[in-house]
Every structure is written in C-alpha cells, then in structure tokens.
PDB file of C-alpha atoms in Angstrom:
ATOM      1  CA  MET A   1      78.848  81.677 114.582  1.00  0.00           C
ATOM      2  CA  ALA A   2      78.359  84.169 117.562  1.00  0.00           C
ATOM      3  CA  GLN A   3      74.722  84.368 119.004  1.00  0.00           C
ATOM      4  CA  ALA A   4      73.848  88.250 119.266  1.00  0.00           C
ATOM      5  CA  THR A   5      72.758  88.743 122.968  1.00  0.00           C
ATOM      6  CA  SER A   6      70.061  91.696 123.505  1.00  0.00           C
ATOM      7  CA  LEU A   7      69.773  93.460 126.689  1.00  0.00           C
ATOM      8  CA  PRO A   8      66.955  91.754 129.082  1.00  0.00           C
ATOM      9  CA  ASP A   9      63.849  93.825 128.914  1.00  0.00           C
ATOM     10  CA  THR A  10      62.632  94.607 132.632  1.00  0.00           C
ATOM     11  CA  GLY A  11      60.085  96.326 131.630  1.00  0.00           C
ATOM     12  CA  GLU A  12      60.902  99.366 133.614  1.00  0.00           C
ATOM     13  CA  GLU A  13      60.273 102.762 130.776  1.00  0.00           C
ATOM     14  CA  ARG A  14      63.870 104.458 130.450  1.00  0.00           C
ATOM     15  CA  PRO A  15      63.943 108.124 131.241  1.00  0.00           C
ATOM     16  CA  ALA A  16      63.976 109.816 127.968  1.00  0.00           C
ATOM     17  CA  ARG A  17      67.389 111.784 126.777  1.00  0.00           C
ATOM     18  CA  ARG A  18      67.219 115.553 127.380  1.00  0.00           C
ATOM     19  CA  TYR A  19      68.601 117.346 124.343  1.00  0.00           C
ATOM     20  CA  SER A  20      69.354 120.905 125.067  1.00  0.00           C
ATOM     21  CA  GLU A  21      67.096 123.451 123.232  1.00  0.00           C
ATOM     22  CA  ASP A  22      69.563 125.507 120.853  1.00  0.00           C
ATOM     23  CA  ALA A  23      71.450 123.692 118.404  1.00  0.00           C
ATOM     24  CA  ALA A  24      75.144 124.091 120.365  1.00  0.00           C
ATOM     25  CA  GLY A  25      73.900 122.541 123.199  1.00  0.00           C
ATOM     26  CA  LEU A  26      74.435 125.761 125.668  1.00  0.00           C
ATOM     27  CA  GLY A  27      71.301 125.650 127.012  1.00  0.00           C
ATOM     28  CA  ARG A  28      70.003 129.052 127.489  1.00  0.00           C
ATOM     29  CA  LEU A  29      71.574 130.635 130.431  1.00  0.00           C
ATOM     30  CA  ARG A  30      75.201 130.144 129.555  1.00  0.00           C
ATOM     31  CA  ALA A  31      74.017 130.935 125.988  1.00  0.00           C
ATOM     32  CA  GLY A  32      72.601 134.383 126.727  1.00  0.00           C
ATOM     33  CA  ALA A  33      75.983 134.841 128.510  1.00  0.00           C
ATOM     34  CA  PHE A  34      78.001 134.273 125.379  1.00  0.00           C
ATOM     35  CA  THR A  35      75.921 137.321 123.450  1.00  0.00           C
ATOM     36  CA  ALA A  36      75.882 139.706 126.414  1.00  0.00           C
ATOM     37  CA  PRO A  37      78.542 141.383 125.216  1.00  0.00           C
ATOM     38  CA  ALA A  38      77.506 141.776 122.137  1.00  0.00           C
ATOM     39  CA  LEU A  39      74.138 142.654 122.800  1.00  0.00           C
ATOM     40  CA  ALA A  40      75.342 145.389 125.268  1.00  0.00           C
ATOM     41  CA  LEU A  41      77.234 146.912 122.585  1.00  0.00           C
ATOM     42  CA  ILE A  42      74.997 147.096 120.007  1.00  0.00           C
ATOM     43  CA  ALA A  43      72.394 148.587 123.207  1.00  0.00           C
ATOM     44  CA  VAL A  44      75.332 151.414 123.584  1.00  0.00           C
ATOM     45  CA  PHE A  45      76.190 152.109 120.268  1.00  0.00           C
ATOM     46  CA  LEU A  46      72.891 151.579 118.409  1.00  0.00           C
ATOM     47  CA  VAL A  47      69.546 151.499 120.379  1.00  0.00           C
ATOM     48  CA  PHE A  48      70.840 154.145 123.008  1.00  0.00           C
ATOM     49  CA  PRO A  49      72.151 156.797 120.316  1.00  0.00           C
ATOM     50  CA  ALA A  50      68.879 156.176 117.899  1.00  0.00           C
ATOM     51  CA  LEU A  51      66.670 156.701 120.764  1.00  0.00           C
ATOM     52  CA  TRP A  52      68.638 160.046 121.941  1.00  0.00           C
ATOM     53  CA  VAL A  53      68.253 161.225 118.730  1.00  0.00           C
ATOM     54  CA  LEU A  54      65.251 161.242 118.261  1.00  0.00           C
ATOM     55  CA  TYR A  55      64.683 162.340 121.689  1.00  0.00           C
ATOM     56  CA  LEU A  56      66.553 165.306 120.241  1.00  0.00           C
ATOM     57  CA  GLY A  57      64.542 166.123 118.083  1.00  0.00           C
ATOM     58  CA  LEU A  58      61.647 166.612 120.178  1.00  0.00           C
ATOM     59  CA  THR A  59      63.256 169.306 121.347  1.00  0.00           C
ATOM     60  CA  ASN A  60      64.708 172.720 120.572  1.00  0.00           C
ATOM     61  CA  TYR A  61      68.123 171.586 121.177  1.00  0.00           C
ATOM     62  CA  ARG A  62      71.079 173.983 120.471  1.00  0.00           C
ATOM     63  CA  LEU A  63      74.962 173.639 120.576  1.00  0.00           C
ATOM     64  CA  THR A  64      74.787 177.894 122.282  1.00  0.00           C
ATOM     65  CA  GLY A  65      72.803 179.662 124.054  1.00  0.00           C
ATOM     66  CA  VAL A  66      69.705 178.883 126.107  1.00  0.00           C
ATOM     67  CA  ALA A  67      68.646 176.205 124.645  1.00  0.00           C
ATOM     68  CA  ALA A  68      71.975 174.687 124.773  1.00  0.00           C
ATOM     69  CA  ALA A  69      71.333 174.926 128.797  1.00  0.00           C
ATOM     70  CA  ASP A  70      67.914 174.300 129.052  1.00  0.00           C
ATOM     71  CA  PRO A  71      66.328 172.305 126.184  1.00  0.00           C
ATOM     72  CA  GLN A  72      62.617 172.721 125.557  1.00  0.00           C
ATOM     73  CA  ILE A  73      60.350 169.987 124.603  1.00  0.00           C
ATOM     74  CA  VAL A  74      58.378 171.430 120.872  1.00  0.00           C
ATOM     75  CA  GLY A  75      56.818 167.979 119.577  1.00  0.00           C
ATOM     76  CA  VAL A  76      56.721 167.731 116.046  1.00  0.00           C
ATOM     77  CA  ASP A  77      57.860 171.269 115.079  1.00  0.00           C
ATOM     78  CA  ASN A  78      60.578 170.031 113.725  1.00  0.00           C
ATOM     79  CA  PHE A  79      59.980 167.369 111.357  1.00  0.00           C
ATOM     80  CA  LEU A  80      57.621 169.817 110.004  1.00  0.00           C
ATOM     81  CA  THR A  81      59.447 172.232 109.621  1.00  0.00           C
ATOM     82  CA  ALA A  82      61.803 170.231 107.975  1.00  0.00           C
ATOM     83  CA  LEU A  83      59.355 168.616 105.828  1.00  0.00           C
ATOM     84  CA  GLY A  84      57.827 171.987 104.311  1.00  0.00           C
ATOM     85  CA  ASN A  85      61.432 173.282 103.858  1.00  0.00           C
ATOM     86  CA  PRO A  86      62.297 173.205 100.082  1.00  0.00           C
ATOM     87  CA  ARG A  87      66.223 172.732 100.882  1.00  0.00           C
ATOM     88  CA  PHE A  88      65.155 169.548 102.928  1.00  0.00           C
ATOM     89  CA  TRP A  89      63.295 168.357  99.476  1.00  0.00           C
ATOM     90  CA  ASN A  90      65.941 169.409  97.334  1.00  0.00           C
ATOM     91  CA  SER A  91      68.817 167.370  99.247  1.00  0.00           C
ATOM     92  CA  THR A  92      66.621 164.420  99.085  1.00  0.00           C
ATOM     93  CA  TRP A  93      66.174 164.176  95.468  1.00  0.00           C
ATOM     94  CA  LEU A  94      70.061 164.807  95.765  1.00  0.00           C
ATOM     95  CA  THR A  95      70.450 162.017  97.940  1.00  0.00           C
ATOM     96  CA  VAL A  96      68.186 159.593  95.362  1.00  0.00           C
ATOM     97  CA  GLU A  97      70.425 160.879  92.543  1.00  0.00           C
ATOM     98  CA  PHE A  98      73.081 159.658  94.335  1.00  0.00           C
ATOM     99  CA  VAL A  99      72.453 156.740  95.239  1.00  0.00           C
ATOM    100  CA  ALA A 100      70.820 155.414  91.939  1.00  0.00           C
ATOM    101  CA  GLY A 101      73.594 156.739  90.308  1.00  0.00           C
ATOM    102  CA  SER A 102      76.820 155.571  92.103  1.00  0.00           C
ATOM    103  CA  ALA A 103      75.426 152.540  93.660  1.00  0.00           C
ATOM    104  CA  VAL A 104      72.619 151.186  91.777  1.00  0.00           C
ATOM    105  CA  ILE A 105      73.382 152.098  88.371  1.00  0.00           C
ATOM    106  CA  GLY A 106      77.212 152.637  89.027  1.00  0.00           C
ATOM    107  CA  GLN A 107      79.211 150.197  91.334  1.00  0.00           C
ATOM    108  CA  ALA A 108      76.533 147.079  90.887  1.00  0.00           C
ATOM    109  CA  VAL A 109      76.500 147.148  87.414  1.00  0.00           C
ATOM    110  CA  LEU A 110      80.629 148.209  87.099  1.00  0.00           C
ATOM    111  CA  GLY A 111      81.275 145.771  89.900  1.00  0.00           C
ATOM    112  CA  PHE A 112      79.642 142.571  88.077  1.00  0.00           C
ATOM    113  CA  ALA A 113      81.028 143.723  84.525  1.00  0.00           C
ATOM    114  CA  ILE A 114      84.790 143.351  86.427  1.00  0.00           C
ATOM    115  CA  ALA A 115      83.468 139.866  88.315  1.00  0.00           C
ATOM    116  CA  TRP A 116      82.219 138.686  84.882  1.00  0.00           C
ATOM    117  CA  MET A 117      85.471 139.681  83.033  1.00  0.00           C
ATOM    118  CA  LEU A 118      87.841 137.978  85.531  1.00  0.00           C
ATOM    119  CA  ARG A 119      85.872 134.698  86.409  1.00  0.00           C
ATOM    120  CA  ASP A 120      87.773 132.859  84.145  1.00  0.00           C
ATOM    121  CA  ARG A 121      90.985 134.795  83.659  1.00  0.00           C
ATOM    122  CA  ARG A 122      94.307 133.690  85.792  1.00  0.00           C
ATOM    123  CA  GLY A 123      97.707 135.085  86.123  1.00  0.00           C
ATOM    124  CA  PRO A 124      99.166 138.770  86.403  1.00  0.00           C
ATOM    125  CA  LEU A 125      96.337 140.740  84.738  1.00  0.00           C
ATOM    126  CA  ARG A 126      93.681 139.462  87.155  1.00  0.00           C
ATOM    127  CA  ARG A 127      95.573 140.484  90.072  1.00  0.00           C
ATOM    128  CA  ILE A 128      96.132 143.686  89.198  1.00  0.00           C
ATOM    129  CA  VAL A 129      92.612 144.813  88.030  1.00  0.00           C
ATOM    130  CA  GLU A 130      91.826 143.272  91.257  1.00  0.00           C
ATOM    131  CA  GLY A 131      94.721 145.175  93.118  1.00  0.00           C
ATOM    132  CA  ILE A 132      93.646 148.637  91.654  1.00  0.00           C
ATOM    133  CA  VAL A 133      89.857 148.154  92.425  1.00  0.00           C
ATOM    134  CA  ILE A 134      90.515 146.910  95.997  1.00  0.00           C
ATOM    135  CA  LEU A 135      93.178 149.767  96.945  1.00  0.00           C
ATOM    136  CA  ALA A 136      89.939 152.749  95.902  1.00  0.00           C
ATOM    137  CA  TRP A 137      88.182 150.975  98.652  1.00  0.00           C
ATOM    138  CA  ILE A 138      90.912 150.527 101.675  1.00  0.00           C
ATOM    139  CA  LEU A 139      92.019 154.089 101.346  1.00  0.00           C
ATOM    140  CA  PRO A 140      90.857 156.338 103.774  1.00  0.00           C
ATOM    141  CA  SER A 141      87.747 158.532 102.624  1.00  0.00           C
ATOM    142  CA  ALA A 142      89.979 161.430 103.241  1.00  0.00           C
ATOM    143  CA  VAL A 143      92.996 160.403 101.241  1.00  0.00           C
ATOM    144  CA  VAL A 144      90.328 159.700  98.439  1.00  0.00           C
ATOM    145  CA  ALA A 145      89.319 162.578  98.455  1.00  0.00           C
ATOM    146  CA  PHE A 146      92.351 164.922  98.633  1.00  0.00           C
ATOM    147  CA  LEU A 147      93.152 162.372  95.550  1.00  0.00           C
ATOM    148  CA  TRP A 148      90.068 163.348  93.197  1.00  0.00           C
ATOM    149  CA  VAL A 149      90.326 167.047  94.563  1.00  0.00           C
ATOM    150  CA  ALA A 150      93.829 167.371  92.481  1.00  0.00           C
ATOM    151  CA  LEU A 151      92.445 165.286  89.495  1.00  0.00           C
ATOM    152  CA  LEU A 152      89.550 167.753  88.804  1.00  0.00           C
ATOM    153  CA  ASP A 153      91.587 170.599  89.837  1.00  0.00           C
ATOM    154  CA  PRO A 154      90.912 173.796  87.013  1.00  0.00           C
ATOM    155  CA  GLY A 155      93.913 175.144  87.164  1.00  0.00           C
ATOM    156  CA  ASP A 156      96.607 172.466  87.537  1.00  0.00           C
ATOM    157  CA  GLY A 157      94.248 169.468  87.577  1.00  0.00           C
ATOM    158  CA  THR A 158      95.539 166.110  85.825  1.00  0.00           C
ATOM    159  CA  LEU A 159      92.003 165.533  84.158  1.00  0.00           C
ATOM    160  CA  ASN A 160      91.818 168.709  82.912  1.00  0.00           C
ATOM    161  CA  ALA A 161      95.758 168.346  81.579  1.00  0.00           C
ATOM    162  CA  VAL A 162      94.936 164.819  79.805  1.00  0.00           C
ATOM    163  CA  LEU A 163      91.751 166.282  77.635  1.00  0.00           C
ATOM    164  CA  GLY A 164      93.130 169.613  77.184  1.00  0.00           C
ATOM    165  CA  LEU A 165      90.934 171.497  78.876  1.00  0.00           C
ATOM    166  CA  THR A 166      92.095 174.752  80.502  1.00  0.00           C
ATOM    167  CA  ASP A 167      90.434 176.281  84.093  1.00  0.00           C
ATOM    168  CA  PHE A 168      87.161 173.743  83.348  1.00  0.00           C
ATOM    169  CA  ALA A 169      85.779 173.202  87.169  1.00  0.00           C
ATOM    170  CA  TRP A 170      84.425 170.280  87.074  1.00  0.00           C
ATOM    171  CA  LEU A 171      83.425 170.259  91.358  1.00  0.00           C
ATOM    172  CA  LEU A 172      81.686 173.723  90.304  1.00  0.00           C
ATOM    173  CA  ASP A 173      80.228 173.027  87.002  1.00  0.00           C
ATOM    174  CA  HIS A 174      79.170 169.192  87.481  1.00  0.00           C
ATOM    175  CA  PRO A 175      79.508 169.084  91.161  1.00  0.00           C
ATOM    176  CA  MET A 176      76.688 165.770  91.159  1.00  0.00           C
ATOM    177  CA  LEU A 177      78.043 163.997  88.407  1.00  0.00           C
ATOM    178  CA  SER A 178      81.989 164.414  89.772  1.00  0.00           C
ATOM    179  CA  VAL A 179      80.751 163.036  93.554  1.00  0.00           C
ATOM    180  CA  ILE A 180      78.683 160.255  91.371  1.00  0.00           C
ATOM    181  CA  VAL A 181      81.775 159.180  89.991  1.00  0.00           C
ATOM    182  CA  PHE A 182      84.414 159.656  92.505  1.00  0.00           C
ATOM    183  CA  ASN A 183      81.809 157.350  94.588  1.00  0.00           C
ATOM    184  CA  ILE A 184      81.539 154.544  92.148  1.00  0.00           C
ATOM    185  CA  TRP A 185      85.444 154.528  91.897  1.00  0.00           C
ATOM    186  CA  ARG A 186      85.678 154.279  95.466  1.00  0.00           C
ATOM    187  CA  GLY A 187      83.452 152.128  96.131  1.00  0.00           C
ATOM    188  CA  THR A 188      82.732 149.058  93.196  1.00  0.00           C
ATOM    189  CA  ALA A 189      85.124 146.782  94.811  1.00  0.00           C
ATOM    190  CA  PHE A 190      82.405 145.749  97.219  1.00  0.00           C
ATOM    191  CA  SER A 191      80.365 144.549  94.224  1.00  0.00           C
ATOM    192  CA  MET A 192      83.121 142.905  92.566  1.00  0.00           C
ATOM    193  CA  MET A 193      84.397 140.718  95.263  1.00  0.00           C
ATOM    194  CA  LEU A 194      80.669 139.542  96.225  1.00  0.00           C
ATOM    195  CA  TYR A 195      79.657 139.355  92.770  1.00  0.00           C
ATOM    196  CA  ALA A 196      83.158 137.116  91.985  1.00  0.00           C
ATOM    197  CA  ALA A 197      82.106 134.467  95.261  1.00  0.00           C
ATOM    198  CA  ALA A 198      78.513 134.274  93.728  1.00  0.00           C
ATOM    199  CA  LEU A 199      79.752 133.443  89.631  1.00  0.00           C
ATOM    200  CA  GLY A 200      82.057 130.970  91.606  1.00  0.00           C
ATOM    201  CA  ASN A 201      78.851 128.839  92.669  1.00  0.00           C
ATOM    202  CA  VAL A 202      77.100 129.312  89.479  1.00  0.00           C
ATOM    203  CA  PRO A 203      77.798 125.202  87.776  1.00  0.00           C
ATOM    204  CA  PRO A 204      79.872 125.782  84.873  1.00  0.00           C
ATOM    205  CA  SER A 205      77.734 122.500  83.840  1.00  0.00           C
ATOM    206  CA  HIS A 206      74.512 124.552  83.144  1.00  0.00           C
ATOM    207  CA  LEU A 207      76.592 127.679  81.543  1.00  0.00           C
ATOM    208  CA  GLU A 208      78.098 124.883  78.833  1.00  0.00           C
ATOM    209  CA  SER A 209      75.013 122.957  78.377  1.00  0.00           C
ATOM    210  CA  ALA A 210      73.192 126.790  77.499  1.00  0.00           C
ATOM    211  CA  ARG A 211      76.360 127.162  75.131  1.00  0.00           C
ATOM    212  CA  LEU A 212      75.667 124.234  73.422  1.00  0.00           C
ATOM    213  CA  ALA A 213      71.923 124.902  73.230  1.00  0.00           C
ATOM    214  CA  GLY A 214      73.195 127.701  70.852  1.00  0.00           C
ATOM    215  CA  ALA A 215      72.414 130.620  73.793  1.00  0.00           C
ATOM    216  CA  SER A 216      73.987 133.555  73.741  1.00  0.00           C
ATOM    217  CA  GLY A 217      76.306 135.809  76.065  1.00  0.00           C
ATOM    218  CA  TRP A 218      73.155 137.384  77.051  1.00  0.00           C
ATOM    219  CA  GLN A 219      70.961 134.481  76.883  1.00  0.00           C
ATOM    220  CA  GLN A 220      73.389 132.908  79.352  1.00  0.00           C
ATOM    221  CA  LEU A 221      73.115 135.868  81.622  1.00  0.00           C
ATOM    222  CA  ARG A 222      69.600 136.262  82.240  1.00  0.00           C
ATOM    223  CA  ASP A 223      68.261 132.358  81.721  1.00  0.00           C
ATOM    224  CA  VAL A 224      71.414 130.344  83.950  1.00  0.00           C
ATOM    225  CA  VAL A 225      73.688 133.465  85.850  1.00  0.00           C
ATOM    226  CA  PHE A 226      71.541 135.697  87.204  1.00  0.00           C
ATOM    227  CA  PRO A 227      68.755 133.424  88.408  1.00  0.00           C
ATOM    228  CA  HIS A 228      71.652 131.675  90.726  1.00  0.00           C
ATOM    229  CA  ILE A 229      72.853 134.935  91.588  1.00  0.00           C
ATOM    230  CA  ARG A 230      70.022 136.664  92.268  1.00  0.00           C
ATOM    231  CA  GLY A 231      69.655 136.249  95.930  1.00  0.00           C
ATOM    232  CA  HIS A 232      73.344 137.615  96.020  1.00  0.00           C
ATOM    233  CA  VAL A 233      72.524 140.656  93.723  1.00  0.00           C
ATOM    234  CA  LEU A 234      69.703 141.814  95.715  1.00  0.00           C
ATOM    235  CA  THR A 235      71.750 141.378  98.816  1.00  0.00           C
ATOM    236  CA  ASN A 236      74.592 143.848  97.155  1.00  0.00           C
ATOM    237  CA  LEU A 237      71.874 146.110  96.529  1.00  0.00           C
ATOM    238  CA  LEU A 238      70.311 146.323  99.620  1.00  0.00           C
ATOM    239  CA  LEU A 239      73.868 146.945 101.339  1.00  0.00           C
ATOM    240  CA  ILE A 240      75.180 149.529  98.835  1.00  0.00           C
ATOM    241  CA  SER A 241      72.369 151.386  98.875  1.00  0.00           C
ATOM    242  CA  LEU A 242      71.890 151.774 102.681  1.00  0.00           C
ATOM    243  CA  TRP A 243      76.151 152.652 102.814  1.00  0.00           C
ATOM    244  CA  THR A 244      75.855 155.404  99.762  1.00  0.00           C
ATOM    245  CA  PHE A 245      72.300 156.916 101.718  1.00  0.00           C
ATOM    246  CA  ASN A 246      74.217 158.250 104.819  1.00  0.00           C
ATOM    247  CA  ASP A 247      77.801 158.752 103.258  1.00  0.00           C
ATOM    248  CA  PHE A 248      79.013 161.813 104.408  1.00  0.00           C
ATOM    249  CA  SER A 249      82.170 161.652 101.724  1.00  0.00           C
ATOM    250  CA  PRO A 250      80.567 164.142  99.641  1.00  0.00           C
ATOM    251  CA  PHE A 251      80.922 166.649 102.079  1.00  0.00           C
ATOM    252  CA  MET A 252      85.379 166.299 101.982  1.00  0.00           C
ATOM    253  CA  LEU A 253      85.181 167.130  97.759  1.00  0.00           C
ATOM    254  CA  THR A 254      82.250 169.520  97.289  1.00  0.00           C
ATOM    255  CA  ALA A 255      80.749 170.635 101.088  1.00  0.00           C
ATOM    256  CA  GLY A 256      77.319 170.449  99.718  1.00  0.00           C
ATOM    257  CA  GLY A 257      78.219 173.424  97.904  1.00  0.00           C
ATOM    258  CA  PRO A 258      78.018 175.292  95.056  1.00  0.00           C
ATOM    259  CA  ASP A 259      74.527 176.749  96.489  1.00  0.00           C
ATOM    260  CA  GLY A 260      73.481 173.202  97.881  1.00  0.00           C
ATOM    261  CA  LYS A 261      73.780 171.540  94.218  1.00  0.00           C
ATOM    262  CA  SER A 262      75.778 168.521  96.024  1.00  0.00           C
ATOM    263  CA  GLU A 263      73.733 169.005  99.541  1.00  0.00           C
ATOM    264  CA  VAL A 264      72.617 165.471  99.954  1.00  0.00           C
ATOM    265  CA  LEU A 265      71.515 164.185 103.106  1.00  0.00           C
ATOM    266  CA  ALA A 266      73.846 163.454 105.138  1.00  0.00           C
ATOM    267  CA  VAL A 267      75.631 166.713 104.853  1.00  0.00           C
ATOM    268  CA  HIS A 268      72.378 169.185 105.317  1.00  0.00           C
ATOM    269  CA  VAL A 269      72.371 167.272 108.524  1.00  0.00           C
ATOM    270  CA  TYR A 270      75.568 168.181 108.995  1.00  0.00           C
ATOM    271  CA  ASN A 271      74.874 171.588 107.778  1.00  0.00           C
ATOM    272  CA  GLU A 272      71.861 172.179 110.344  1.00  0.00           C
ATOM    273  CA  ALA A 273      73.251 170.356 113.356  1.00  0.00           C
ATOM    274  CA  VAL A 274      77.066 171.560 113.347  1.00  0.00           C
ATOM    275  CA  ARG A 275      77.344 174.649 111.073  1.00  0.00           C
ATOM    276  CA  ASN A 276      73.810 175.831 112.267  1.00  0.00           C
ATOM    277  CA  GLY A 277      73.708 174.517 115.460  1.00  0.00           C
ATOM    278  CA  SER A 278      70.624 173.747 115.315  1.00  0.00           C
ATOM    279  CA  LEU A 279      71.370 169.894 116.728  1.00  0.00           C
ATOM    280  CA  GLY A 280      67.046 169.454 117.317  1.00  0.00           C
ATOM    281  CA  TYR A 281      66.348 169.765 113.726  1.00  0.00           C
ATOM    282  CA  GLY A 282      69.356 167.915 112.624  1.00  0.00           C
ATOM    283  CA  ALA A 283      67.911 165.440 114.639  1.00  0.00           C
ATOM    284  CA  ALA A 284      65.219 165.576 113.356  1.00  0.00           C
ATOM    285  CA  ILE A 285      66.257 164.928 109.758  1.00  0.00           C
ATOM    286  CA  SER A 286      68.127 162.377 111.098  1.00  0.00           C
ATOM    287  CA  THR A 287      65.120 160.807 112.631  1.00  0.00           C
ATOM    288  CA  ILE A 288      63.674 161.018 108.864  1.00  0.00           C
ATOM    289  CA  ILE A 289      66.118 159.102 106.956  1.00  0.00           C
ATOM    290  CA  LEU A 290      66.299 156.460 109.636  1.00  0.00           C
ATOM    291  CA  LEU A 291      62.633 155.784 108.771  1.00  0.00           C
ATOM    292  CA  ILE A 292      63.453 156.211 104.786  1.00  0.00           C
ATOM    293  CA  ASN A 293      66.411 153.466 105.108  1.00  0.00           C
ATOM    294  CA  LEU A 294      63.936 151.325 106.929  1.00  0.00           C
ATOM    295  CA  VAL A 295      61.098 151.361 104.417  1.00  0.00           C
ATOM    296  CA  VAL A 296      64.104 150.841 101.875  1.00  0.00           C
ATOM    297  CA  ALA A 297      65.798 148.158 103.807  1.00  0.00           C
ATOM    298  CA  VAL A 298      62.284 146.697 104.225  1.00  0.00           C
ATOM    299  CA  PHE A 299      61.772 146.583 100.403  1.00  0.00           C
ATOM    300  CA  TYR A 300      64.374 144.573  99.047  1.00  0.00           C
ATOM    301  CA  LEU A 301      63.892 142.015 102.138  1.00  0.00           C
ATOM    302  CA  ARG A 302      60.633 141.464 100.841  1.00  0.00           C
ATOM    303  CA  LEU A 303      61.610 141.583  97.890  1.00  0.00           C
ATOM    304  CA  LEU A 304      64.502 138.543  98.226  1.00  0.00           C
ATOM    305  CA  ARG A 305      61.851 136.720 100.328  1.00  0.00           C
ATOM    306  CA  SER A 306      59.174 136.682  97.152  1.00  0.00           C
ATOM    307  CA  LYS A 307      61.904 136.067  94.324  1.00  0.00           C
ATOM    308  CA  ARG A 308      63.255 132.483  97.223  1.00  0.00           C
TER     309      ARG A 308
END
C-alpha cells in the first residue's frame, strides 16, 4: 500500500490567500467600470430630469412670454397653489379610484383568476386565452384607445349594438368606469404572467395534502397558495399601482373630460403644463406625484419585509 506523503513543515508562515471583496472577483475598480454606463444612463434619464423638475417647480416658468425667457424663483408658491386647488384634489381622488379599481381590484384579481384557472390546463384553450390577454398588453396604447373609442361610440359603437342600446354615450355618462375597464383589459397580462410563474412554485404535494385533509378550494388558496406567493402578490401590487398612478393613457379616451370627471393626475399635469403653459406649476404637481409614489413604494416594501 502506498504511503501518504506530506510536505515538510519549514516553520514559515504561508501568505494568506487573497480573495476579491465582490462575488464576481472583479475588484472595485473593474466592477465600477462595468456599472458606469448604467449609472450614467440613470443619471441622465432619471436623476437629472427629477432634479430639473424639482427646480422648475420652484419657479414661475412658462412655455411662452416673459417667464419663459427669464423665469423667477417663487419658492413653494406653486406647491401651495396646487394644495389649495380643488381641481388638484379632484384629480387626486380620481387617481385613487383609477388605481384601486383598475390595478388593485381589477388587474390583480383578474390576473390571478386567469392564472389559477389555467394552471393545470394544457392544449389550445390555454394558448388562446393567454394569447388574447397578452395581445391586449403588447398592443400600443394609441391602438388600444382607438379600438375602445370605436367600441364605446354612442352612434355606431359595437357595445351599444350588442346590448341593443341607441345613442348611449359611455365615455360621457360613465367616463371613469370606461377608463377603469379599459385599463383592466389592457394591463391584466402582466399580473397573469407573474401569478402563473408564482403558482408554478407552489409544491403540488402541499395542495394534495390539503385536499386529502378535506380543505375546500378557498381554504387551499388561503392556507397553502397565498402564503407561498405572498411576496409575488405584494410585488405585483407595487408595480401595477405605480404604473397605473402615472398612466397617461386615459387622456386618449376622454382627454380628462367631461368637465374634469376623468382628469387623473397625469392628465391634470399635462393640461396645466402644456395646454395652459404653466410649466412651473405643472412641475410642482409632478413633484407631489413623485412624493406620493415614494410613500406608496415605502409602504409596500415595509409590508413585504414584515411579511417575510
């Protein structure tokens, strides 16, 4: 049998093996070089515009006139004007309705329902349903808006023809309901795909055990499925809430009308900054929207961490 040999101990301390401080082994300098282009793009397209909007909100800058050539610092006057404007609060409330109806209740619930119904199905039915939902998501917003305007047209609209109604103006009589349903149809695909991926990670053995224990369908969802996909649910709610809060597509259906009944905050900013030319005032409202988004994001993130 061969004898194991060992290296002689010379009594000298061997130098400690050096490892890089980052997992990829690049070192700080090379890692910084790799991330520099991404950081530069973030600075140019996100950080600088945000700081510029914050600056404009402190001025009386306008699209035309003397204030366009020589804007003056007005401090927080624009912010105080916005907070004291009933039209701003009306747009804020309409935006809350828009987010709650089309994102939190509509897209999240409908997306989960579709993903749950299709989780075990195979064949053409699943592909057809998924194709229809995803097609609504990938179509340009302008195209989708045109289709919905044609669908809801009071004269020759498809919906009135199907329901047997004549001259019923959906966009005039029920503007927010029309906008909410439009956004649900357009954005449900994201929630469906995210939930479908999350449901694929639920162990089938856990559902089978609950089924053998006599758990109903609702009990299986409550006690088995939701605890596994809780993080996915909160992540989905965070993303679709922020996207919907800043969505401008309602403008293409109603332009904020009639009489401001569908003027969500994104449309309100456009009307003030572009149509009325008050860029400073519009920038102040945009800054308030940014702060609201930050509060919503922090709320969801803290909730996600506490659930973990």
